XYZ file of C-alpha atoms in Angstrom:
673
model
C 186.946 130.653 104.906
C 187.615 133.699 107.046
C 189.398 136.652 105.520
C 191.985 136.554 108.298
C 193.387 133.434 106.618
C 193.606 135.150 103.247
C 197.369 135.371 103.073
C 198.206 132.414 105.294
C 200.179 129.573 103.762
C 197.521 127.101 104.878
C 194.725 129.067 103.179
C 196.652 129.463 99.920
C 197.695 125.811 99.804
C 194.154 124.686 100.502
C 192.836 127.063 97.846
C 195.330 125.900 95.221
C 194.504 122.261 95.926
C 190.764 122.704 95.759
C 189.887 126.027 94.169
C 186.260 125.611 93.212
C 184.219 123.834 95.868
C 181.401 126.368 95.974
C 179.646 125.298 92.788
C 180.692 128.405 90.843
C 181.736 128.254 87.195
C 185.281 129.578 86.953
C 188.367 129.089 84.847
C 191.424 127.434 86.353
C 193.881 130.125 87.244
C 196.703 127.916 88.501
C 198.572 128.304 91.771
C 198.287 131.840 93.048
C 200.620 133.943 95.211
C 199.014 136.037 97.981
C 199.092 139.308 96.121
C 196.899 137.898 93.330
C 194.114 136.693 95.640
C 190.976 138.572 96.554
C 187.859 137.905 98.594
C 184.328 137.451 97.303
C 181.465 138.235 99.646
C 178.349 136.098 99.228
C 175.032 137.455 100.418
C 171.964 135.256 100.226
C 168.682 134.269 101.805
C 167.919 130.709 102.868
C 164.518 129.075 102.798
C 163.701 130.211 106.342
C 164.091 133.833 105.290
C 167.336 134.353 107.181
C 170.022 136.422 105.489
C 173.498 135.027 105.558
C 176.892 136.211 104.409
C 180.046 134.273 103.628
C 183.432 134.912 102.103
C 185.422 133.000 99.490
C 189.039 133.389 98.420
C 189.680 133.528 94.649
C 192.336 134.762 92.222
C 191.740 138.212 90.785
C 191.884 136.806 87.259
C 189.019 134.352 87.797
C 186.054 134.873 85.535
C 182.890 134.310 87.560
C 179.257 134.170 86.628
C 176.119 133.778 88.652
C 175.074 130.169 89.159
C 172.311 128.699 87.077
C 169.178 127.461 88.821
C 170.444 123.877 88.512
C 173.789 124.813 90.050
C 172.111 126.716 92.856
C 169.910 123.712 93.681
C 172.888 121.358 93.664
C 174.876 123.700 95.857
C 171.886 124.178 98.102
C 171.458 120.432 98.611
C 175.107 120.019 99.449
C 175.224 122.894 101.910
C 171.594 122.697 103.093
C 170.911 126.174 101.785
C 168.642 127.091 98.893
C 167.755 130.177 96.869
C 169.617 132.633 94.680
C 172.838 134.421 95.510
C 173.507 138.094 94.971
C 177.219 137.769 94.340
C 179.423 140.780 94.890
C 182.677 140.322 92.986
C 185.164 142.840 94.240
C 188.399 143.132 96.140
C 187.815 143.904 99.801
C 188.926 147.286 101.023
C 190.626 147.512 104.397
C 187.432 148.956 105.883
C 185.357 146.085 104.449
C 187.820 143.532 105.762
C 187.718 145.021 109.259
C 183.931 145.209 109.175
C 183.746 141.586 108.015
C 186.025 140.440 110.842
C 184.036 142.493 113.363
C 180.767 140.935 112.210
C 182.241 137.426 112.437
C 183.524 138.083 115.954
C 180.162 139.523 116.984
C 178.449 136.412 115.632
C 180.760 134.162 117.661
C 180.155 136.222 120.796
C 176.398 135.930 120.375
C 176.741 132.174 119.958
C 178.663 131.862 123.216
C 175.916 133.704 125.068
C 173.399 131.057 124.115
C 173.927 127.877 126.098
C 172.325 124.502 125.569
C 172.405 121.097 127.206
C 174.369 120.574 130.406
C 175.923 124.000 130.809
C 178.652 123.731 128.205
C 179.404 127.249 127.032
C 179.826 128.064 123.385
C 177.171 125.833 121.788
C 174.294 127.853 120.515
C 170.863 127.124 119.156
C 170.235 129.667 116.349
C 166.667 130.915 115.975
C 166.336 129.208 112.635
C 167.199 125.489 113.130
C 166.770 123.146 110.209
C 166.152 119.422 110.588
C 165.674 117.916 107.164
C 164.557 114.453 108.207
C 168.107 113.654 109.333
C 170.799 114.977 111.666
C 170.623 118.598 112.784
C 173.995 119.772 111.488
C 175.977 122.888 112.362
C 177.670 124.785 109.565
C 180.876 123.182 108.376
C 179.932 119.672 109.540
C 178.757 116.905 107.230
C 177.684 113.444 108.369
C 177.986 110.757 105.728
C 176.883 107.819 107.819
C 173.429 106.254 107.955
C 170.719 108.144 109.830
C 169.320 106.473 112.923
C 167.115 107.978 115.628
C 169.316 106.498 118.361
C 172.438 107.885 116.718
C 170.765 111.300 116.484
C 170.574 111.375 120.294
C 174.372 111.217 120.296
C 174.991 113.369 117.224
C 173.161 116.401 118.552
C 173.989 119.817 117.214
C 175.728 120.859 120.414
C 177.706 117.612 120.669
C 178.903 118.030 117.084
C 179.877 121.631 117.778
C 181.861 120.403 120.786
C 183.744 117.881 118.629
C 184.249 120.482 115.890
C 185.725 122.917 118.422
C 188.298 120.312 119.439
C 188.994 119.372 115.822
C 189.503 122.959 114.683
C 191.817 123.850 117.541
C 193.985 120.748 117.525
C 193.968 119.315 113.990
C 197.129 121.156 112.933
C 198.893 120.055 116.131
C 197.900 116.457 115.377
C 199.075 116.746 111.773
C 202.415 118.076 112.979
C 202.760 115.205 115.455
C 202.070 112.719 112.655
C 204.717 114.415 110.501
C 207.165 114.056 113.376
C 206.373 110.331 113.469
C 207.220 110.143 109.763
C 210.510 111.957 110.313
C 211.411 109.554 113.119
C 210.534 106.616 110.867
C 212.881 107.935 108.182
C 215.690 108.241 110.737
C 215.193 104.648 111.838
C 215.033 103.459 108.232
C 218.379 105.173 107.581
C 219.897 103.115 110.382
C 219.181 105.270 113.410
C 217.993 103.878 116.725
C 215.448 105.295 119.173
C 216.822 106.471 122.487
C 216.504 108.870 125.388
C 216.270 112.509 124.297
C 219.138 114.620 125.723
C 216.952 117.736 125.444
C 214.517 116.389 128.046
C 217.035 115.003 130.521
C 215.879 117.605 133.042
C 212.412 115.994 132.992
C 213.763 112.487 133.576
C 216.119 113.599 136.342
C 213.771 116.090 137.993
C 212.021 115.464 141.305
C 208.341 115.900 140.488
C 205.182 113.825 140.819
C 201.821 113.623 139.116
C 198.610 114.745 140.797
C 197.433 112.320 143.474
C 195.447 109.339 142.216
C 191.740 109.849 143.057
C 190.469 107.376 145.685
C 187.747 106.174 143.299
C 190.355 104.642 140.976
C 193.076 103.788 143.496
C 192.390 100.027 143.269
C 192.917 98.732 139.728
C 194.349 95.300 140.439
C 192.297 93.625 137.685
C 190.909 95.411 134.636
C 188.902 93.788 131.864
C 188.969 95.151 128.330
C 186.659 94.658 125.391
C 184.596 96.252 122.637
C 181.707 98.653 123.230
C 179.035 96.080 122.388
C 175.948 96.236 124.605
C 176.101 92.735 126.079
C 179.873 92.954 126.514
C 179.587 96.213 128.445
C 177.043 94.722 130.863
C 178.996 91.507 131.408
C 182.278 93.380 131.850
C 180.838 95.845 134.352
C 179.322 92.891 136.267
C 182.466 90.747 135.984
C 184.010 91.455 139.379
C 186.919 93.364 137.850
C 187.861 96.707 139.368
C 187.743 98.482 135.994
C 186.219 97.860 132.586
C 188.057 99.569 129.740
C 185.694 100.000 126.789
C 187.942 99.873 123.734
C 187.232 101.896 120.583
C 190.588 100.962 119.061
C 192.118 97.469 119.089
C 188.949 95.575 120.094
C 186.558 97.334 117.721
C 185.995 97.335 113.984
C 185.260 101.060 113.457
C 182.183 100.783 111.267
C 179.625 103.575 111.557
C 177.196 101.203 113.282
C 179.749 99.998 115.830
C 180.987 103.461 116.724
C 177.603 105.108 117.132
C 175.963 102.165 118.901
C 178.997 102.087 121.141
C 178.392 105.701 122.157
C 174.701 104.942 122.788
C 175.665 101.914 124.886
C 178.187 103.844 126.965
C 175.735 106.657 127.642
C 173.163 104.123 128.826
C 175.815 102.444 130.981
C 176.777 105.737 132.628
C 173.080 106.503 133.183
C 172.608 103.034 134.698
C 169.783 102.191 132.283
C 171.609 99.776 130.007
C 170.016 96.356 129.408
C 170.171 93.675 126.737
C 167.637 91.029 125.743
C 169.305 87.913 124.353
C 166.439 86.453 122.338
C 168.271 83.215 121.585
C 168.625 82.472 125.302
C 165.512 84.409 126.329
C 167.615 86.185 128.926
C 167.720 89.843 129.942
C 171.080 91.289 131.012
C 171.168 94.219 133.462
C 173.739 95.905 135.670
C 174.378 94.631 139.184
C 174.305 96.962 142.160
C 178.105 96.842 142.342
C 179.934 97.342 139.056
C 183.428 98.001 137.782
C 184.620 101.541 137.124
C 184.197 102.499 133.464
C 187.223 103.660 131.462
C 187.051 104.456 127.738
C 189.857 104.102 125.212
C 189.527 106.251 122.062
C 191.170 105.455 118.765
C 194.749 106.554 118.062
C 195.759 109.867 116.505
C 196.385 108.254 113.120
C 192.846 106.920 112.576
C 190.319 109.155 110.785
C 186.542 109.155 111.138
C 185.498 109.083 107.507
C 181.770 109.381 108.226
C 182.083 112.816 109.840
C 183.577 115.688 107.860
C 184.533 118.953 109.534
C 185.391 121.850 107.240
C 185.706 119.491 104.308
C 188.049 116.915 105.819
C 187.504 113.726 107.836
C 187.422 114.246 111.585
C 190.134 112.767 113.787
C 188.813 109.477 115.155
C 190.081 109.915 118.711
C 188.556 113.395 119.024
C 185.205 112.025 117.846
C 185.358 109.157 120.360
C 186.504 111.323 123.249
C 184.397 114.348 122.350
C 181.064 112.548 122.010
C 181.600 110.448 125.129
C 182.752 113.396 127.222
C 180.001 115.729 126.037
C 177.185 113.347 126.928
C 178.654 111.966 130.135
C 180.917 114.581 131.672
C 178.691 115.068 134.729
C 179.903 111.615 135.841
C 183.139 111.779 133.861
C 186.353 111.379 135.763
C 188.529 109.048 133.739
C 189.621 107.945 130.330
C 192.131 105.496 128.952
C 194.495 107.233 126.573
C 195.524 105.768 123.263
C 199.027 104.854 122.213
C 201.556 107.701 122.198
C 205.047 107.730 120.745
C 206.466 111.012 122.026
C 205.957 113.556 124.785
C 204.603 116.114 122.316
C 201.647 113.817 121.641
C 200.901 113.663 125.367
C 200.972 117.462 125.410
C 198.227 117.529 122.767
C 196.046 115.214 124.852
C 196.675 117.338 127.921
C 195.584 120.438 126.019
C 192.486 118.603 124.758
C 191.589 117.617 128.328
C 192.104 121.132 129.653
C 190.010 122.680 126.904
C 187.221 120.136 127.462
C 187.256 120.830 131.200
C 187.066 124.588 130.648
C 184.237 124.272 128.151
C 182.306 122.004 130.509
C 182.958 124.200 133.508
C 184.375 121.361 135.598
C 187.444 121.324 137.805
C 190.862 121.074 136.176
C 192.185 117.544 136.564
C 188.727 115.949 136.549
C 189.700 113.955 133.472
C 192.223 111.231 134.267
C 194.104 109.186 131.693
C 196.221 106.066 131.505
C 198.576 105.973 128.535
C 199.428 102.710 126.828
C 203.155 102.393 126.241
C 202.852 100.252 123.155
C 205.375 101.786 120.767
C 209.125 101.347 121.000
C 209.923 105.101 120.829
C 207.500 105.747 123.707
C 209.479 103.610 126.157
C 212.207 106.256 125.987
C 209.647 109.018 126.649
C 207.712 107.674 129.640
C 208.837 110.429 132.002
C 208.083 113.047 129.360
C 204.604 111.625 128.747
C 203.766 111.629 132.450
C 205.197 115.119 132.850
C 202.982 116.534 130.109
C 199.951 114.792 131.641
C 200.957 115.278 135.278
C 197.636 116.893 136.236
C 195.579 114.274 134.380
C 197.527 111.019 134.560
C 196.788 107.954 136.649
C 199.462 105.762 135.121
C 200.983 103.879 132.230
C 200.144 100.451 130.834
C 202.324 97.791 129.221
C 200.585 97.320 125.877
C 202.901 94.462 125.100
C 201.336 93.042 121.943
C 201.402 96.391 120.153
C 204.869 96.961 121.595
C 206.130 93.861 119.786
C 204.429 95.085 116.601
C 206.138 98.456 117.039
C 209.539 96.789 117.497
C 209.247 95.191 114.055
C 207.881 98.369 112.458
C 210.608 100.542 113.973
C 213.334 98.195 112.728
C 211.785 97.336 109.370
C 214.999 98.413 107.617
C 217.288 96.539 110.046
C 217.819 92.948 108.814
C 219.915 92.231 111.912
C 216.864 92.660 114.171
C 214.493 89.949 112.949
C 212.056 88.549 115.496
C 211.602 84.829 116.181
C 208.124 83.232 116.116
C 205.718 85.565 117.888
C 204.818 82.915 120.490
C 208.454 83.087 121.662
C 208.446 86.866 122.177
C 207.203 86.907 125.760
C 208.016 88.914 128.858
C 211.002 86.674 129.591
C 212.859 88.243 126.660
C 215.398 90.741 127.977
C 214.111 93.735 126.012
C 210.525 93.055 127.125
C 211.469 92.577 130.782
C 213.491 95.799 130.691
C 210.510 97.647 129.237
C 208.230 96.378 132.007
C 210.698 97.095 134.823
C 211.433 100.629 133.632
C 207.719 101.359 133.318
C 207.140 100.257 136.931
C 210.001 102.374 138.256
C 208.925 105.425 136.244
C 205.289 105.237 137.325
C 205.991 104.658 141.011
C 208.606 107.400 141.096
C 205.948 109.777 139.734
C 203.151 108.517 142.014
C 200.873 106.706 139.532
C 199.822 103.157 138.591
C 202.014 100.788 136.597
C 199.615 98.462 134.813
C 200.566 95.043 133.481
C 199.800 93.515 130.104
C 196.924 91.585 128.621
C 196.074 87.999 129.472
C 194.650 86.904 126.124
C 193.809 83.305 127.098
C 190.225 82.057 126.930
C 188.815 79.288 129.176
C 188.744 75.998 127.237
C 185.507 74.438 128.423
C 185.582 71.292 126.285
C 189.127 70.220 127.217
C 189.858 70.218 130.990
C 193.502 69.295 130.490
C 194.178 72.076 128.001
C 192.217 74.514 130.156
C 194.288 73.670 133.226
C 197.498 74.258 131.263
C 196.206 77.592 129.936
C 195.165 78.773 133.398
C 198.568 77.806 134.773
C 200.184 80.057 132.140
C 197.925 82.933 133.172
C 198.722 82.407 136.853
C 202.464 82.310 136.189
C 202.349 85.469 134.070
C 200.309 87.435 136.607
C 202.456 86.252 139.493
C 205.486 87.611 137.627
C 203.716 90.957 137.151
C 202.615 91.491 140.742
C 205.992 90.441 142.156
C 207.725 92.807 139.736
C 205.647 95.670 141.148
C 202.693 96.114 138.826
C 199.621 97.601 140.501
C 197.142 95.807 138.287
C 196.762 93.969 135.035
C 194.464 93.311 132.080
C 192.230 90.396 131.177
C 190.401 89.822 127.912
C 187.867 87.348 129.354
C 185.680 87.525 132.489
C 186.400 83.867 133.186
C 189.993 84.748 134.133
C 189.148 87.442 136.655
C 188.769 85.262 139.813
C 192.127 83.600 139.141
C 193.949 86.875 138.475
C 192.278 88.611 141.412
C 193.429 85.835 143.721
C 197.030 86.205 142.543
C 197.051 89.960 143.165
C 195.181 89.708 146.473
C 197.610 87.113 147.798
C 200.597 89.304 146.958
C 199.238 92.814 147.622
C 197.054 92.154 150.643
C 194.744 95.006 151.562
C 196.789 97.653 149.793
C 195.048 98.994 146.648
C 198.384 99.375 144.830
C 202.175 99.140 145.208
C 203.065 102.717 144.259
C 204.765 103.466 147.579
C 206.114 100.004 148.397
C 207.781 98.855 145.141
C 210.055 101.679 144.003
C 212.207 99.420 141.781
C 215.331 101.551 142.126
C 217.241 98.649 140.589
C 215.603 99.559 137.266
C 217.362 102.947 137.280
C 220.340 101.262 135.625
C 218.348 100.106 132.573
C 220.054 101.397 129.426
C 219.109 101.987 125.814
C 220.926 98.761 124.988
C 218.724 96.831 127.426
C 215.564 98.183 125.793
C 216.810 97.429 122.274
C 218.407 94.018 122.836
C 217.610 91.663 119.960
C 215.245 88.863 121.077
C 216.408 85.268 120.835
C 214.521 82.339 119.356
C 213.802 80.400 116.189
C 211.735 81.154 113.106
C 209.661 78.190 111.963
C 207.255 77.158 109.232
C 204.504 76.828 111.833
C 205.215 80.402 112.920
C 204.696 81.584 109.335
C 201.530 79.517 108.996
C 200.084 80.678 112.315
C 200.723 84.318 111.432
C 198.944 83.833 108.119
C 196.012 81.880 109.533
C 195.412 84.287 112.420
C 195.916 87.391 110.299
C 193.407 86.346 107.634
C 190.761 85.153 110.099
C 191.033 88.260 112.243
C 190.804 90.538 109.219
C 187.791 88.619 107.873
C 186.012 89.213 111.178
C 187.095 92.865 111.269
C 185.640 93.450 107.794
C 182.296 92.155 109.076
C 182.311 94.516 112.085
C 183.889 92.270 114.729
C 187.071 93.604 116.302
C 187.721 91.084 119.082
C 187.957 87.493 117.849
C 188.542 84.199 119.733
C 191.037 82.114 117.743
C 192.862 78.994 118.920
C 192.014 79.638 122.588
C 193.288 83.234 122.522
C 191.372 86.493 122.183
C 192.873 88.181 119.152
C 192.539 91.879 118.441
C 194.131 94.356 116.057
C 197.415 94.294 117.975
C 198.054 90.576 117.500
C 196.906 90.753 113.867
C 199.445 93.524 113.300
C 202.235 91.335 114.708
C 201.275 88.591 112.255
C 201.338 90.992 109.324
C 204.606 92.801 110.022
C 206.474 89.636 110.936
C 205.458 87.973 107.668
C 206.513 91.128 105.822
C 209.869 91.178 107.608
C 210.611 87.537 106.878
C 209.665 87.980 103.210
C 211.625 91.217 102.871
C 214.877 89.651 104.039
C 214.392 86.079 102.814
C 214.593 84.482 106.251
C 215.898 80.923 106.398
C 213.605 78.926 108.656
C 214.546 76.698 111.575
C 212.722 73.782 113.181
C 209.987 72.221 111.048
C 211.020 74.339 108.046
C 214.768 73.955 108.525
C 216.699 75.378 105.590
C 213.636 76.685 103.717
C 213.851 80.309 102.557
C 210.787 82.499 102.947
C 209.986 83.970 99.524
C 206.935 84.954 97.496
C 206.441 81.454 96.062
C 206.497 79.852 99.497
C 204.215 82.502 100.942
C 201.736 82.069 98.099
C 201.532 78.339 98.814
C 201.170 78.962 102.550
C 198.271 81.369 101.966
C 196.530 78.861 99.690
C 196.999 75.987 102.126
C 195.949 78.008 105.172
C 192.831 79.222 103.369
C 191.918 75.573 102.793
C 192.513 74.856 106.472
C 190.370 77.836 107.520
C 187.528 76.640 105.275
C 187.721 73.210 106.865
C 187.762 74.638 110.404
C 184.884 77.110 110.019
C 182.805 75.070 107.553
C 182.050 75.663 103.888
C 178.858 77.636 104.489
C 180.431 80.123 106.894
C 183.501 80.391 104.706
C 181.383 81.152 101.651
C 179.314 83.805 103.419
C 182.292 85.372 105.194
C 184.906 87.842 103.996
C 187.771 85.366 103.998
C 188.730 85.784 100.349
C 188.720 89.569 100.600
C 190.691 89.352 103.839
C 193.216 87.054 102.178
C 193.765 89.565 99.380
C 194.290 92.461 101.773
C 196.550 90.465 104.102
C 198.626 89.118 101.212
C 199.028 92.588 99.733
C 200.067 93.973 103.114
C 202.661 91.236 103.607
C 204.183 91.536 100.134
C 204.193 95.291 99.529
C 207.728 96.679 98.974
C 207.192 99.357 101.648
C 205.618 98.367 104.950
C 202.340 100.173 105.584
C 202.117 101.738 109.033
C 198.815 100.086 109.965
C 196.787 97.173 108.629
C 193.547 98.804 109.737
C 194.116 101.960 107.679
C 194.063 99.914 104.475
C 191.147 97.763 105.626
C 189.172 100.806 106.817
C 188.414 101.748 103.215
C 186.425 98.524 102.912
C 184.032 99.303 105.779
C 183.369 102.996 105.161
C 179.866 103.446 103.754
C 178.870 106.971 102.795
C 175.251 107.985 102.419
C 174.319 109.525 99.047
C 174.885 113.259 98.753
C 171.896 115.299 99.797
C 170.235 112.373 101.545
C 169.907 111.902 105.270
C 169.506 108.137 105.167
C 170.934 105.215 103.238
């Protein structure tokens, strides 16, 4: 810890929470005010013969002794340093403090002079590099995931330093944004409603536009989304869609293997060298000459990366996803797909991340372009603010409608008068959903960027022509509504839908790549807060409760075994639809909903829900087969899903709880599992 943080509130709080992480024997001194703290300078020699110096904050009344040999070895394994320490235990004088700061600044300056890789400044290769049979780690970074030679090509020292630079600069901004989310949640739980912010009226009413959309991404009429699996990437890029959005969030189970192999796959895709040998079919998959544009969606701000620690705390998942992808591919990098944002301040953080990354890479400002998913209820009131903060980097907004429905329930979890009907009834024909879509189109086109439509989650039904025809008719109707409303493009979860969707957009857009200048939707200027918050109509049925339970458990079972995009009942389910299932069950249980339709008059309570879980588990076992059920994670998934649905306080995200079940840390001091 640098001496400049000695008297900062952050440094003192961190010290008081964790006062003895250096392996030294010391007596607990309790919480300490600034005037009782002093600095200890450590001088030592590592096994390469290099001298090093570090500083530690401690209370003046701590009794310290030199480490024993055993303690030194343990500390050395943990920090990848060995040998004895000549410990100076004294309070720094002003001259010593200034000299220490000067030496640290000189060290940083020297590091910036040494450049590695593709011309990114600030990432140095010290003369004494240590590779201990595992990852080559910079100081302050610890990798707790399995070692793999392919992963090591991604987790290079310079790439990790790049991610660490982003993490160190923005982590406190991210933490503050997450605290603001919590404060907003408390307001809503006390009866408040989200709405337009009077303080930013000047942004909404101002006459400004975003930077012009680059010609390379002007035509986005059909985009396909999916996980970063190797075969999926190849098929999606070859699908005929205009864009493939590789999804690190909703479509991916964030295991160490999935995340790192995903980065390897994307790098190979950008390089044009990606291929996949399907041994079962004896078929080799390669890229066509003409492929879709590649967009990448990182995880949300709230998701940690528990396999990478920076300065003793888990890295922020989205900065790991963005940082590693950008570092290795920025020479061809011109676009990204932003995660979900709730407020303009969160867009400002992303804008600052983009600008810093561009400066560090030495590329033109505005090279990075982002589309933000409007998939939280508070964000619909901040669309102008989000675009304004990202005006030099934005290429549009997207209707993330499944997460938007999830957010509606979560926002109004303490409002028993705002209960949703069965999730299959909450479509774009509902007034609050149609208002959300129309306002997004008007906002985007007014600011000169794309307004993207929602996901078509249907899957072709190859063994039932009648059912398949009905499903395709639903897709056609939905996409026709979108293009006529003014959307410039839309999403598909399956390559089999792309020809149908492309035909709908081509027939209604002609040769124009978008509708930004032709569909202004001035009629949407009259949309009010009441329109966006109108309570949806419909019935709540026993089948709705059962479907939520069946889908939620099966999706979670797949997620726990590293699959994040799951075909269920002729729909492609991802984390967003699983979240709807969870929060709706919780809401109905919380307020003892009386069912309609096939469950007319039945009250949803813990006894009923327990029976439903038991019966749906039996149905799942019958559908998937006893052998698959036995080998799968269905029982564990059932426990997690049941706990999430019955907890007194609604957890913010299902995946945060489940994430603890897929994190695998390597043993301390070992490079491989």
